[in-house]
CSV table of C-alpha atoms in Angstrom, one decimal:
chain,number,residue,atom,x,y,z
G,16,MET,CA,223.3,146.3,228.9
G,17,ILE,CA,225.2,143.1,228.8
G,18,TYR,CA,227.8,144.9,227.6
G,19,LEU,CA,228.3,147.3,230.3
G,20,LEU,CA,227.9,145.2,232.7
G,21,ILE,CA,230.8,142.4,231.9
G,22,PHE,CA,232.9,145.4,230.6
G,23,SER,CA,232.4,146.9,234.8
G,24,LEU,CA,232.8,143.3,236.1
G,25,SER,CA,236.1,142.5,234.3
G,26,LEU,CA,237.3,146.1,234.4
G,27,ILE,CA,237.2,145.6,237.9
G,28,SER,CA,238.7,142.1,238.9
G,29,SER,CA,241.9,143.4,236.4
G,30,ALA,CA,242.5,145.8,239.1
G,31,LEU,CA,242.0,144.3,242.0
G,32,ALA,CA,244.4,141.6,240.9
G,33,ILE,CA,247.2,144.2,239.6
G,34,ASN,CA,246.1,145.2,243.9
G,35,CYS,CA,247.1,142.1,244.8
G,36,TYR,CA,249.7,141.1,242.8
G,37,LYS,CA,252.6,141.4,245.3
G,38,LYS,CA,250.0,140.4,248.4
G,39,ASN,CA,249.1,137.0,247.3
G,40,LYS,CA,249.3,135.8,243.7
G,41,ILE,CA,246.5,132.9,243.8
G,42,ILE,CA,244.2,135.4,244.2
G,43,PHE,CA,246.0,137.6,241.4
G,44,LEU,CA,245.8,134.7,239.3
G,45,VAL,CA,241.8,133.9,240.3
G,46,PHE,CA,240.7,137.4,239.6
G,47,SER,CA,243.1,137.7,236.1
G,48,CYS,CA,241.5,134.6,235.0
G,49,ILE,CA,238.6,136.0,236.4
G,50,ALA,CA,239.0,139.5,234.0
G,51,ILE,CA,239.5,136.8,231.4
G,52,LEU,CA,237.1,134.9,231.2
G,53,LEU,CA,234.0,137.2,231.8
G,54,PRO,CA,234.6,138.9,227.8
G,55,SER,CA,235.2,135.1,226.1
G,56,ILE,CA,232.4,133.8,227.4
G,57,LEU,CA,229.7,137.0,226.5
G,58,ALA,CA,231.4,136.4,223.2
G,59,GLY,CA,231.0,132.2,222.8
G,60,LEU,CA,227.1,133.4,224.4
G,61,ARG,CA,226.6,135.1,221.8
G,62,ASP,CA,223.5,134.3,218.8
G,63,LYS,CA,225.3,133.6,215.7
G,64,SER,CA,223.5,136.7,214.1
G,65,ILE,CA,226.3,139.0,216.1
G,66,GLY,CA,229.5,139.5,214.4
G,67,ILE,CA,229.2,139.7,210.6
G,68,ASP,CA,232.1,136.6,210.4
G,69,VAL,CA,230.1,134.1,212.3
G,70,GLU,CA,228.0,132.9,209.4
G,71,TRP,CA,231.0,134.1,206.7
G,72,TYR,CA,232.6,131.1,207.6
G,73,ILE,CA,232.8,130.4,210.9
G,74,ILE,CA,229.6,128.1,210.8
G,75,PRO,CA,230.7,126.5,207.1
G,76,SER,CA,233.5,125.5,208.5
G,77,LEU,CA,232.4,124.1,211.4
G,78,ASN,CA,229.9,121.9,208.6
G,79,GLN,CA,232.7,121.3,206.8
G,80,ALA,CA,234.8,120.2,209.7
G,81,THR,CA,232.0,117.1,210.2
G,82,LYS,CA,232.2,115.7,207.1
G,83,MET,CA,235.6,115.8,206.7
G,84,SER,CA,238.9,114.3,208.2
G,85,TYR,CA,241.0,116.9,209.9
G,86,TYR,CA,243.8,116.3,206.8
G,87,ASP,CA,241.2,116.7,204.1
G,88,PHE,CA,239.8,119.8,206.0
G,89,MET,CA,243.3,121.7,206.1
G,90,ALA,CA,244.1,119.9,202.4
G,91,SER,CA,240.8,122.3,201.2
G,92,LEU,CA,242.0,125.7,202.5
G,93,SER,CA,242.8,128.3,200.4
G,94,THR,CA,245.1,129.8,202.9
G,95,PRO,CA,247.5,128.7,205.1
G,96,GLU,CA,245.7,129.8,208.3
G,97,TYR,CA,246.7,126.6,209.9
G,98,PHE,CA,246.2,127.3,213.7
G,99,PHE,CA,243.0,129.4,213.5
G,100,TYR,CA,241.4,126.1,211.5
G,101,THR,CA,243.0,123.2,213.1
G,102,LEU,CA,241.2,124.9,216.2
G,103,ILE,CA,237.9,125.1,214.6
G,104,TYR,CA,238.0,121.6,213.2
G,105,LEU,CA,239.3,120.1,217.5
G,106,VAL,CA,236.2,122.1,218.9
G,107,HIS,CA,233.9,120.3,216.2
G,108,PHE,CA,234.0,117.1,219.0
G,109,LEU,CA,232.5,118.9,221.3
G,110,PRO,CA,228.9,120.0,222.4
G,111,ASN,CA,227.6,122.9,220.9
G,112,PRO,CA,230.8,123.5,219.1
G,113,LEU,CA,229.0,127.4,218.2
G,114,PHE,CA,230.0,128.2,221.5
G,115,TRP,CA,233.8,126.8,221.9
G,116,ALA,CA,234.6,127.9,219.0
G,117,LEU,CA,233.5,131.4,219.5
G,118,PHE,CA,234.4,131.5,223.3
G,119,PHE,CA,238.6,130.2,222.3
G,120,VAL,CA,239.2,132.7,219.7
G,121,GLU,CA,238.2,135.0,222.5
G,122,LEU,CA,240.3,133.9,224.4
G,123,LEU,CA,243.6,134.0,222.3
G,124,ILE,CA,242.2,137.6,221.4
G,125,VAL,CA,242.4,138.8,224.9
G,126,THR,CA,245.1,136.8,226.8
G,127,PRO,CA,247.9,137.9,225.0
G,128,LEU,CA,246.8,141.1,225.5
G,129,TYR,CA,246.4,141.2,228.9
G,130,ILE,CA,249.2,140.4,229.5
G,131,SER,CA,251.0,142.3,227.4
G,132,ALA,CA,249.5,144.8,229.6
G,133,PHE,CA,250.7,143.4,233.0
G,134,MET,CA,254.0,142.7,231.7
G,135,ASN,CA,254.2,146.8,231.1
G,136,ARG,CA,252.2,147.3,234.0
G,137,LYS,CA,255.7,149.7,235.3
G,138,ASN,CA,254.9,152.3,231.6
G,139,VAL,CA,251.1,151.5,231.3
G,140,HIS,CA,247.6,151.2,233.4
G,141,PRO,CA,247.0,147.1,232.4
G,142,THR,CA,243.4,148.2,233.7
G,143,PHE,CA,243.1,150.6,231.1
G,144,VAL,CA,244.1,148.8,228.6
G,145,MET,CA,241.9,146.7,229.3
G,146,PHE,CA,239.0,149.8,229.3
G,147,ALA,CA,240.8,150.9,225.8
G,148,PHE,CA,240.6,147.1,224.4
G,149,PHE,CA,236.4,147.4,225.5
G,150,MET,CA,236.0,150.5,223.7
G,151,LEU,CA,237.7,150.2,221.2
G,152,ILE,CA,238.3,146.6,220.5
G,153,TYR,CA,235.6,144.5,221.8
G,154,ASN,CA,233.3,144.5,220.1
G,155,PHE,CA,235.1,144.4,216.6
G,156,SER,CA,236.8,141.5,217.2
G,157,PHE,CA,233.8,139.5,216.9
G,158,SER,CA,233.9,140.2,213.0
G,159,LEU,CA,237.6,140.2,212.2
G,160,MET,CA,238.6,137.0,213.8
G,161,ARG,CA,241.6,135.8,212.5
G,162,GLN,CA,243.3,139.3,212.3
G,163,PHE,CA,242.4,140.3,215.9
G,164,ILE,CA,244.3,136.9,217.1
G,165,ALA,CA,247.3,137.7,214.9
G,166,ALA,CA,247.3,141.6,216.0
G,167,SER,CA,247.8,140.2,219.8
G,168,PHE,CA,250.0,137.5,219.2
G,169,ILE,CA,252.4,140.0,218.0
G,170,VAL,CA,251.5,142.5,220.5
G,171,LEU,CA,252.4,140.0,222.9
G,172,ALA,CA,255.0,139.1,220.9
G,173,ILE,CA,257.2,142.6,220.8
G,174,SER,CA,256.6,142.9,224.7
G,175,LEU,CA,258.0,140.0,225.6
G,176,PHE,CA,261.1,140.6,222.5
G,177,TYR,CA,261.6,144.2,223.2
G,178,TYR,CA,260.7,144.7,227.0
G,179,ARG,CA,261.9,141.0,228.4
G,180,LYS,CA,264.3,139.7,225.7
G,181,GLU,CA,262.4,136.5,225.1
G,182,LYS,CA,264.0,136.5,221.9
G,183,VAL,CA,262.8,132.3,220.5
G,184,LEU,CA,259.6,132.6,222.5
G,185,ALA,CA,258.1,136.1,220.6
G,186,LEU,CA,259.8,134.7,217.9
G,187,ILE,CA,257.1,131.4,218.4
G,188,LEU,CA,254.1,133.3,218.8
G,189,LEU,CA,255.4,135.4,215.2
G,190,ILE,CA,254.9,132.4,213.2
G,191,CYS,CA,251.8,131.6,215.1
G,192,SER,CA,250.3,134.8,214.4
G,193,ILE,CA,251.0,134.1,210.4
G,194,PHE,CA,249.1,131.0,210.4
G,195,PHE,CA,245.7,132.1,212.0
G,196,HIS,CA,246.3,135.8,210.0
G,197,SER,CA,248.2,135.3,206.5
G,198,SER,CA,248.4,139.1,205.9
G,199,SER,CA,250.2,139.6,209.9
G,200,VAL,CA,253.4,139.2,208.1
G,201,PHE,CA,253.0,142.4,206.6
G,202,ILE,CA,252.4,143.9,209.5
G,203,ILE,CA,255.2,141.9,210.9
G,204,LEU,CA,258.1,143.0,208.2
G,205,ILE,CA,256.6,146.4,209.2
G,206,THR,CA,256.9,146.7,212.8
G,207,VAL,CA,261.1,145.0,212.3
G,208,LEU,CA,261.4,148.1,210.0
G,209,PHE,CA,260.6,150.7,212.9
G,210,TYR,CA,262.0,148.8,216.0
G,211,LEU,CA,265.4,149.3,213.6
G,212,PHE,CA,265.0,152.4,212.6
G,213,ARG,CA,263.0,153.3,215.7
G,214,ARG,CA,265.7,156.7,215.7
G,215,SER,CA,265.3,158.2,212.7
G,216,SER,CA,261.8,160.1,212.3
G,217,VAL,CA,262.7,161.0,208.8
G,218,PHE,CA,262.9,157.2,207.8
G,219,LEU,CA,259.4,156.6,209.2
G,220,PHE,CA,258.1,158.9,208.0
G,221,PHE,CA,259.6,158.4,203.8
G,222,LEU,CA,258.1,154.8,205.0
G,223,SER,CA,254.4,155.8,205.8
G,224,VAL,CA,254.4,157.7,203.2
G,225,LEU,CA,255.7,154.6,200.1
G,226,MET,CA,253.0,152.7,202.2
G,227,LEU,CA,250.3,155.0,201.7
G,228,ILE,CA,251.7,155.3,197.9
G,229,SER,CA,251.1,151.7,197.7
G,230,ILE,CA,247.8,151.8,198.7
G,231,ALA,CA,247.0,154.0,196.5
G,232,ASN,CA,247.9,152.0,193.9
G,233,ILE,CA,247.0,148.2,195.4
G,234,GLY,CA,244.6,147.5,192.7
G,235,SER,CA,247.1,147.5,189.8
G,236,ILE,CA,249.8,145.9,192.9
G,237,LEU,CA,247.9,143.3,193.5
G,238,LEU,CA,247.2,142.4,189.8
G,239,LEU,CA,251.0,142.6,188.8
G,240,LEU,CA,251.7,140.4,191.7
G,241,SER,CA,248.6,138.6,191.1
G,242,ASN,CA,251.2,136.6,188.1
G,243,PHE,CA,253.3,134.7,190.4
G,244,SER,CA,250.9,133.6,193.1
G,245,ASN,CA,247.5,132.7,193.5
G,246,VAL,CA,247.0,133.9,196.6
G,247,PHE,CA,248.0,137.5,195.4
G,248,LEU,CA,244.9,136.9,193.4
G,249,ARG,CA,242.7,136.4,195.7
G,250,TYR,CA,243.3,139.4,197.4
G,251,TYR,CA,242.5,141.0,194.1
G,252,ASN,CA,239.5,139.6,193.9
G,253,SER,CA,238.6,140.7,197.2
G,254,PHE,CA,239.8,144.4,196.8
G,255,MET,CA,237.8,144.7,193.8
G,256,ASN,CA,234.3,143.3,195.4
G,257,ARG,CA,235.0,145.8,198.8
G,258,GLU,CA,232.3,149.2,199.0
G,259,ASN,CA,234.1,151.8,199.6
G,260,GLU,CA,233.5,152.8,203.4
G,261,SER,CA,235.2,156.5,203.4
G,262,SER,CA,232.4,157.9,205.3
G,263,PHE,CA,233.0,155.8,208.5
G,264,PHE,CA,236.7,156.0,208.2
G,265,THR,CA,236.7,160.7,208.5
G,266,VAL,CA,235.1,160.1,212.1
G,267,GLU,CA,237.0,156.8,213.3
G,268,ILE,CA,239.8,159.1,211.9
G,269,ALA,CA,239.0,162.5,213.8
G,270,ILE,CA,238.9,160.5,217.1
G,271,PHE,CA,242.2,158.9,216.5
G,272,ILE,CA,243.7,162.2,215.9
G,273,PHE,CA,241.8,163.9,218.7
G,274,LEU,CA,243.4,161.3,220.7
G,275,ILE,CA,246.8,161.4,220.0
G,276,LEU,CA,246.6,165.7,220.7
G,277,ILE,CA,246.0,164.8,223.5
G,278,TYR,CA,248.3,162.5,225.1
G,279,ARG,CA,250.6,164.1,223.1
G,280,PHE,CA,249.7,168.0,224.8
G,281,LEU,CA,250.9,165.8,228.1
G,282,CYS,CA,253.5,162.8,227.0
G,283,ASN,CA,256.0,165.6,225.0
G,284,ARG,CA,258.2,163.8,222.9
G,285,SER,CA,261.3,163.9,225.5
G,286,TYR,CA,259.0,161.5,227.7
G,287,LEU,CA,257.7,159.3,224.7
G,288,LYS,CA,262.0,158.5,223.1
G,289,THR,CA,262.8,157.7,226.9
G,290,ASN,CA,259.3,155.6,227.2
G,291,LYS,CA,259.6,152.0,226.7
G,292,MET,CA,256.5,152.4,225.3
G,293,TYR,CA,257.7,154.0,222.2
G,294,LEU,CA,258.0,151.7,219.5
G,295,PHE,CA,254.3,150.9,220.6
G,296,HIS,CA,253.1,154.9,220.0
G,297,LEU,CA,254.9,154.8,216.7
G,298,LEU,CA,253.0,151.8,215.4
G,299,PHE,CA,249.9,153.0,216.5
G,300,LEU,CA,250.4,156.5,214.6
G,301,PHE,CA,251.4,154.7,212.0
G,302,GLY,CA,248.5,153.1,211.9
G,303,VAL,CA,246.1,156.5,212.1
G,304,PHE,CA,248.4,157.8,209.1
G,305,LEU,CA,247.7,154.3,206.9
G,306,SER,CA,244.1,155.4,207.8
G,307,PHE,CA,243.7,157.8,205.4
G,308,GLY,CA,244.3,154.8,202.9
G,309,SER,CA,240.4,154.5,203.5
G,310,ILE,CA,240.2,157.2,200.4
G,311,PHE,CA,241.7,154.9,198.2
G,312,SER,CA,240.4,151.2,199.6
G,313,SER,CA,238.1,150.3,202.1
G,314,TYR,CA,239.9,146.5,202.0
G,315,VAL,CA,243.0,148.0,202.0
G,316,ILE,CA,242.5,149.8,205.4
G,317,ARG,CA,242.2,146.6,207.2
G,318,PHE,CA,245.6,146.6,208.1
G,319,SER,CA,245.5,149.4,209.8
G,320,TYR,CA,243.3,147.2,212.5
G,321,TYR,CA,246.8,145.3,213.6
G,322,PHE,CA,247.9,149.1,214.6
G,323,ARG,CA,245.2,149.8,216.5
G,324,PHE,CA,245.9,147.3,218.8
G,325,PHE,CA,249.3,149.0,220.1
G,326,GLY,CA,246.9,152.3,220.5
G,327,ILE,CA,245.4,151.0,223.9
G,328,PHE,CA,249.0,150.8,225.4
G,329,THR,CA,250.0,153.9,224.5
G,330,LEU,CA,246.3,155.6,225.1
G,331,SER,CA,247.2,154.0,228.7
G,332,LEU,CA,250.5,156.4,229.0
G,333,PRO,CA,248.9,159.3,230.1
G,334,LEU,CA,248.4,157.1,233.4
G,335,ASN,CA,251.3,157.1,234.1
G,336,LYS,CA,253.0,157.9,237.6
G,337,ASN,CA,256.4,159.9,236.4
G,338,ILE,CA,254.6,161.5,234.0
G,339,LYS,CA,256.5,165.3,235.2
G,340,ALA,CA,252.9,167.2,234.9
G,341,THR,CA,250.7,169.7,237.1
G,342,GLY,CA,247.6,168.4,238.5
G,343,ASP,CA,245.0,169.6,236.2
G,344,LYS,CA,246.7,169.1,232.9
G,345,LYS,CA,246.9,165.6,233.6
G,346,ILE,CA,243.3,165.2,234.7
G,347,PHE,CA,242.3,167.2,231.7
G,348,CYS,CA,244.0,164.4,229.3
G,349,ARG,CA,242.9,161.5,231.4
G,350,CYS,CA,240.1,162.6,230.9
G,351,GLY,CA,239.1,163.9,227.6
G,352,ILE,CA,241.0,160.2,226.1
G,353,ILE,CA,238.2,158.5,228.3
G,354,LEU,CA,235.1,160.7,227.2
G,355,LEU,CA,236.3,159.8,223.7
G,356,LEU,CA,237.1,156.2,223.7
G,357,VAL,CA,233.6,156.0,225.3
G,358,ILE,CA,231.9,157.8,222.5
G,359,TYR,CA,234.0,156.4,220.3
G,360,TRP,CA,231.9,152.7,221.6
G,361,VAL,CA,228.7,154.4,222.1
G,362,TYR,CA,228.6,155.8,217.9
G,363,PHE,CA,230.0,153.4,216.5
G,364,VAL,CA,229.0,150.4,217.9
G,365,VAL,CA,225.2,151.6,220.1
G,366,TYR,CA,224.4,154.1,217.4
G,367,LYS,CA,225.8,153.1,213.9
G,368,ASN,CA,226.1,149.3,215.0
G,369,PHE,CA,229.0,148.7,212.7
G,370,TYR,CA,230.0,146.2,213.7
G,371,ASN,CA,226.5,144.4,214.1
G,372,THR,CA,227.0,143.5,217.6
G,373,PHE,CA,224.3,146.2,218.8
G,374,PRO,CA,221.7,144.6,220.5
G,375,TYR,CA,223.3,141.7,222.0
G,376,GLN,CA,221.6,138.3,221.8
G,377,LEU,CA,222.1,135.5,223.6
G,378,SER,CA,222.1,132.2,222.0
G,379,CYS,CA,223.3,128.7,223.7
G,380,TYR,CA,219.8,128.7,226.2
G,381,TRP,CA,220.8,124.9,226.0
G,382,PHE,CA,224.0,123.9,226.6
G,383,VAL,CA,223.6,126.4,229.8
G,384,PHE,CA,221.0,124.9,231.4
G,385,SER,CA,222.9,121.5,230.8
G,386,LEU,CA,225.4,122.8,233.0
G,387,ILE,CA,223.0,123.6,235.5
G,388,LYS,CA,221.6,120.1,235.1
C-alpha cells in the first residue's frame, strides 16, 4: 500500500535526521527534506478524485485563474483568503498546475509541523509527532486544505512565541494563517485566552461550556450576526446546508477520550503543568470537548479540527524520557496510544473511507515521464 510505504520512509528519514542533528547538519537537512517531501509529493501526484475539496474549489480556481488577471482574480473572492488563492494563481503558470497546487498545499501543512516538532524535541518525540500526523491528519488534509494550512501555521506560531520568544515571527505567521483560512481568527482568539488563563482551570472550564452552548445555538447566532456583515450570512447558509454526521463523530470522540485517558494515566497533572507542552495539552482537551458540538452541528465541528494539531504533540508526551514511571507502565501507555492511532487510521481511512482517499489513485503520469525525459 502506497500510504504505508511513504509513511514508513518518511518516519525513517525523520528518525535519521534527528539522530544526525548534532553530528552533521547537512545530513540532518537532507533527511529532513526527504521526510517532508515524500508525503507532499504523494499528495501532489494523487488523482483529482482523491480528496473531497479538490474538485470543489482547487480545479475551479485553477480554471478561473487562467481567464483572469491577478487583480480580477483576487477581486472575485468572497472570502479574504488571499494567500491561498495567490498560491493557486502562481502555480497555474506551471506545467501540470494541479500537481503543483496539491504539492505546495501539503508542503505548507507538513513543514511547519515538522519544524515545531523539532523545536520541541526536548519535550516530544519528533518522529512520533509525524506518526500521529499521518494517522490523524494526513489523509484528512487532502480535503480541508486551506484550514489545515492555517492550523499548521498557528501551531508553529505558538511554538515560536511560547517556547522561543520569537514574538514578531509568531505574529506574522498568525496573520498569514488568517489569509489562508478566515475562520482561524476565532482559533487565535481562543488560543490567546487559553494562554493568558492557562493556570486557571475554573475559567477554562466555563469558557469551554460557553463555547459548547454557543455551538448549540450557532444557527441563531450566525443569523443575528448576518445583519451586520454578509460574511456571517455565507457561514449561516453553509451551516443550514450541512448534513449532520454525528454517527462518525461519536466513534471519533470515543477514540480520542481513550487516548486522553491512556496518556493521562502516565502523565499526571503535576507533570503536565510543569511541562512546556501544557498549553498544547489544554488546547487538545478543548478540541475534544468541542467535538461534542457534533450533536448540534456537523458544520461547526470543523472548528475542533484546528485543535487536533495540538493533539499530535500532546500524544507524544508519554515518550518523554523525563517521565518518572515504571517500565511496564510506560510500555502499556506507549503501545496503547500507538494501537489506538493505528485503529483510527484503519477504521476511518481504510474501512470507512471517510476522507475519500482510499484506495489511492495516481495521476499525472505524463508529468513523471516528462521528468525522466
